[in-house]
Amino acid sequence: MSQKERTDYERMRLALKRIATGYMTLKQIERDAEKRIGLSYGEVLEMAYENIRDDAREAVRGVRTAIAQQKGEA
């Protein structure tokens, strides 16, 4: 595994961990949205969804598919 592959892997792993544990659960959002954040449940849910997409998009930026890598090695 090359250094770039290790870096890509670690970046993707950290993004998945952040997505899995770093966001409030739906119940927490529903319970705390207006008290803690001052926004409606729907607004907070929409923001969380966009943040998850951004985290995932950033994690895979510049990472080639395994098929593309194999073709390059052949």
Coordinates of N, CA, C and O in Angstrom, one line a residue:
M1 N 0.8 -1.2 0.0 CA 0.0 0.0 0.0 C 0.9 1.2 0.0 O 1.8 1.4 0.8
S2 N 0.7 2.1 -0.9 CA 1.5 3.3 -1.0 C 1.1 4.3 0.1 O 0.1 4.2 0.7
Q3 N 1.9 5.4 0.2 CA 1.6 6.4 1.2 C 0.3 7.1 0.9 O -0.5 7.4 1.8
K4 N 0.1 7.4 -0.4 CA -1.2 8.1 -0.8 C -2.4 7.2 -0.5 O -3.4 7.7 0.1
E5 N -2.3 5.9 -0.7 CA -3.4 5.0 -0.4 C -3.6 4.9 1.1 O -4.8 4.9 1.6
R6 N -2.5 5.0 1.9 CA -2.7 5.0 3.4 C -3.4 6.3 3.8 O -4.3 6.3 4.7
T7 N -3.0 7.4 3.2 CA -3.5 8.7 3.6 C -5.0 8.7 3.2 O -5.9 9.2 4.0
D8 N -5.3 8.2 2.0 CA -6.7 8.2 1.5 C -7.6 7.3 2.5 O -8.7 7.7 2.9
Y9 N -7.0 6.2 2.8 CA -7.8 5.2 3.7 C -8.0 5.9 5.0 O -9.1 5.8 5.5
E10 N -7.0 6.5 5.6 CA -7.2 7.1 6.9 C -8.2 8.3 6.9 O -9.0 8.4 7.8
R11 N -8.2 9.1 5.8 CA -9.1 10.2 5.6 C -10.5 9.6 5.5 O -11.5 10.1 6.2
M12 N -10.7 8.5 4.8 CA -12.1 7.9 4.7 C -12.5 7.3 6.0 O -13.7 7.5 6.4
R13 N -11.6 6.7 6.7 CA -11.9 6.1 8.0 C -12.3 7.1 9.0 O -13.4 7.0 9.7
L14 N -11.6 8.2 9.0 CA -12.0 9.3 10.0 C -13.3 9.9 9.6 O -14.1 10.3 10.5
A15 N -13.6 10.1 8.3 CA -14.9 10.6 7.9 C -16.0 9.7 8.3 O -17.0 10.2 8.9
L16 N -15.8 8.4 8.1 CA -16.9 7.5 8.5 C -17.1 7.5 10.1 O -18.2 7.4 10.6
K17 N -16.0 7.6 10.8 CA -16.1 7.6 12.3 C -16.8 8.9 12.7 O -17.7 8.9 13.6
R18 N -16.5 10.0 12.1 CA -17.2 11.3 12.4 C -18.7 11.2 12.1 O -19.5 11.7 12.8
I19 N -19.0 10.6 10.9 CA -20.4 10.4 10.5 C -21.1 9.5 11.5 O -22.2 9.8 11.9
A20 N -20.5 8.4 11.9 CA -21.1 7.5 12.8 C -21.3 7.9 14.2 O -22.2 7.6 14.9
T21 N -20.3 8.8 14.7 CA -20.4 9.1 16.1 C -20.5 10.6 16.4 O -20.8 11.0 17.5
G22 N -20.2 11.4 15.4 CA -20.0 12.9 15.7 C -21.3 13.7 15.5 O -21.4 14.8 15.9
Y23 N -22.3 13.1 15.0 CA -23.6 13.8 14.8 C -24.6 13.4 15.9 O -24.6 12.2 16.3
M24 N -25.5 14.3 16.2 CA -26.6 14.0 17.1 C -27.5 12.9 16.5 O -27.7 12.9 15.2
T25 N -28.1 12.1 17.3 CA -29.1 11.1 16.8 C -30.4 11.9 16.4 O -30.6 13.1 16.8
L26 N -31.3 11.3 15.7 CA -32.6 11.9 15.4 C -33.3 12.3 16.6 O -33.9 13.4 16.7
K27 N -33.3 11.4 17.6 CA -34.0 11.7 18.9 C -33.4 12.9 19.6 O -34.1 13.8 20.1
Q28 N -32.1 13.0 19.6 CA -31.4 14.2 20.2 C -31.7 15.5 19.4 O -32.0 16.5 20.0
I29 N -31.7 15.4 18.1 CA -32.1 16.6 17.3 C -33.5 17.0 17.6 O -33.8 18.2 17.8
E30 N -34.4 16.0 17.6 CA -35.8 16.3 17.9 C -36.0 17.0 19.3 O -36.7 18.0 19.4
R31 N -35.3 16.4 20.3 CA -35.4 16.9 21.6 C -34.7 18.3 21.9 O -35.3 19.1 22.6
D32 N -33.6 18.5 21.2 CA -32.7 19.6 21.6 C -32.6 20.7 20.5 O -32.0 21.7 20.8
A33 N -33.2 20.5 19.4 CA -33.0 21.5 18.3 C -33.3 22.9 18.7 O -32.5 23.8 18.5
E34 N -34.5 23.1 19.1 CA -34.9 24.5 19.4 C -34.2 25.0 20.7 O -33.7 26.2 20.7
K35 N -34.0 24.2 21.7 CA -33.4 24.6 23.0 C -31.9 25.0 22.8 O -31.4 26.0 23.1
R36 N -31.1 24.0 22.2 CA -29.7 24.2 22.1 C -29.3 25.0 20.9 O -28.3 25.7 20.9
I37 N -30.0 24.8 19.8 CA -29.5 25.4 18.5 C -30.3 26.6 18.1 O -29.9 27.4 17.3
G38 N -31.6 26.6 18.5 CA -32.4 27.7 18.2 C -33.1 27.6 16.8 O -33.5 28.6 16.3
L39 N -33.1 26.5 16.2 CA -33.7 26.2 14.9 C -34.7 25.1 15.1 O -34.7 24.3 16.0
S40 N -35.6 25.1 14.1 CA -36.6 24.0 14.1 C -36.0 22.6 13.8 O -34.8 22.6 13.2
Y41 N -36.7 21.6 14.1 CA -36.2 20.2 13.9 C -35.9 20.0 12.4 O -34.8 19.5 12.1
G42 N -36.7 20.5 11.5 CA -36.5 20.3 10.1 C -35.2 21.0 9.6 O -34.5 20.4 8.8
E43 N -35.0 22.2 10.1 CA -33.8 22.9 9.7 C -32.5 22.3 10.2 O -31.5 22.2 9.4
V44 N -32.5 21.8 11.4 CA -31.4 21.1 12.0 C -31.1 19.8 11.2 O -30.0 19.4 10.9
L45 N -32.2 19.1 10.9 CA -32.1 17.8 10.2 C -31.5 18.1 8.8 O -30.6 17.3 8.4
E46 N -31.9 19.1 8.2 CA -31.4 19.4 6.8 C -29.9 19.8 6.9 O -29.1 19.4 6.1
M47 N -29.5 20.6 7.9 CA -28.1 20.9 8.1 C -27.3 19.7 8.3 O -26.2 19.6 7.8
A48 N -27.8 18.8 9.2 CA -27.0 17.6 9.5 C -26.8 16.8 8.2 O -25.7 16.2 8.0
Y49 N -27.9 16.6 7.4 CA -27.8 15.9 6.2 C -26.7 16.5 5.3 O -25.9 15.8 4.7
E50 N -26.7 17.8 5.1 CA -25.8 18.5 4.3 C -24.3 18.3 4.8 O -23.4 18.1 4.0
N51 N -24.2 18.3 6.1 CA -22.9 18.1 6.7 C -22.3 16.7 6.5 O -21.2 16.5 6.2
I52 N -23.2 15.7 6.6 CA -22.8 14.3 6.3 C -22.4 14.2 4.9 O -21.4 13.6 4.6
R53 N -23.2 14.8 4.0 CA -22.8 14.7 2.5 C -21.4 15.4 2.3 O -20.6 14.9 1.6
D54 N -21.2 16.5 2.9 CA -19.9 17.2 2.8 C -18.8 16.4 3.3 O -17.7 16.3 2.7
D55 N -19.0 15.8 4.5 CA -17.9 14.9 5.1 C -17.6 13.8 4.1 O -16.4 13.5 3.9
A56 N -18.6 13.1 3.6 CA -18.4 12.0 2.7 C -17.7 12.5 1.4 O -16.7 11.8 0.9
R57 N -18.2 13.6 0.8 CA -17.6 14.1 -0.4 C -16.1 14.5 -0.2 O -15.3 14.1 -1.1
E58 N -15.8 15.1 0.9 CA -14.4 15.5 1.2 C -13.5 14.2 1.4 O -12.4 14.2 1.0
A59 N -14.1 13.2 2.0 CA -13.3 12.0 2.3 C -12.9 11.2 1.0 O -11.9 10.6 0.9
V60 N -13.7 11.3 0.0 CA -13.4 10.5 -1.3 C -12.8 11.4 -2.3 O -12.5 10.9 -3.4
R61 N -12.7 12.7 -2.1 CA -12.1 13.6 -3.1 C -10.7 13.1 -3.4 O -9.8 12.9 -2.6
G62 N -10.4 12.9 -4.7 CA -9.1 12.4 -5.2 C -8.8 11.0 -5.0 O -7.7 10.5 -5.4
V63 N -9.7 10.2 -4.6 CA -9.5 8.7 -4.5 C -10.1 8.0 -5.7 O -11.2 8.2 -6.1
R64 N -9.2 7.3 -6.3 CA -9.7 6.5 -7.5 C -10.3 5.2 -7.1 O -10.0 4.7 -6.1
T65 N -11.1 4.7 -8.0 CA -11.8 3.4 -7.7 C -10.7 2.3 -7.8 O -9.7 2.4 -8.5
A66 N -11.0 1.2 -7.1 CA -10.1 0.0 -7.2 C -9.9 -0.5 -8.6 O -8.8 -0.9 -9.0
I67 N -11.0 -0.5 -9.4 CA -10.9 -0.9 -10.8 C -10.0 -0.1 -11.6 O -9.1 -0.6 -12.3
A68 N -10.1 1.3 -11.4 CA -9.2 2.2 -12.1 C -7.7 1.9 -11.7 O -6.8 2.0 -12.6
Q69 N -7.5 1.7 -10.5 CA -6.1 1.4 -10.0 C -5.6 0.1 -10.6 O -4.4 0.0 -11.0
Q70 N -6.4 -0.9 -10.7 CA -6.0 -2.2 -11.2 C -5.6 -2.1 -12.7 O -4.7 -2.7 -13.2
K71 N -6.4 -1.3 -13.5 CA -6.2 -1.2 -14.9 C -4.8 -0.5 -15.1 O -4.1 -0.8 -16.0
G72 N -4.5 0.5 -14.2 CA -3.3 1.2 -14.3 C -2.1 0.3 -14.0 O -1.0 0.6 -14.5
E73 N -2.3 -0.7 -13.2 CA -1.2 -1.6 -12.8 C -0.9 -2.7 -13.9 O 0.1 -3.2 -13.9
A74 N -1.9 -2.9 -14.7 CA -1.8 -4.0 -15.7 C -0.8 -3.7 -16.8 O -0.4 -2.6 -17.1

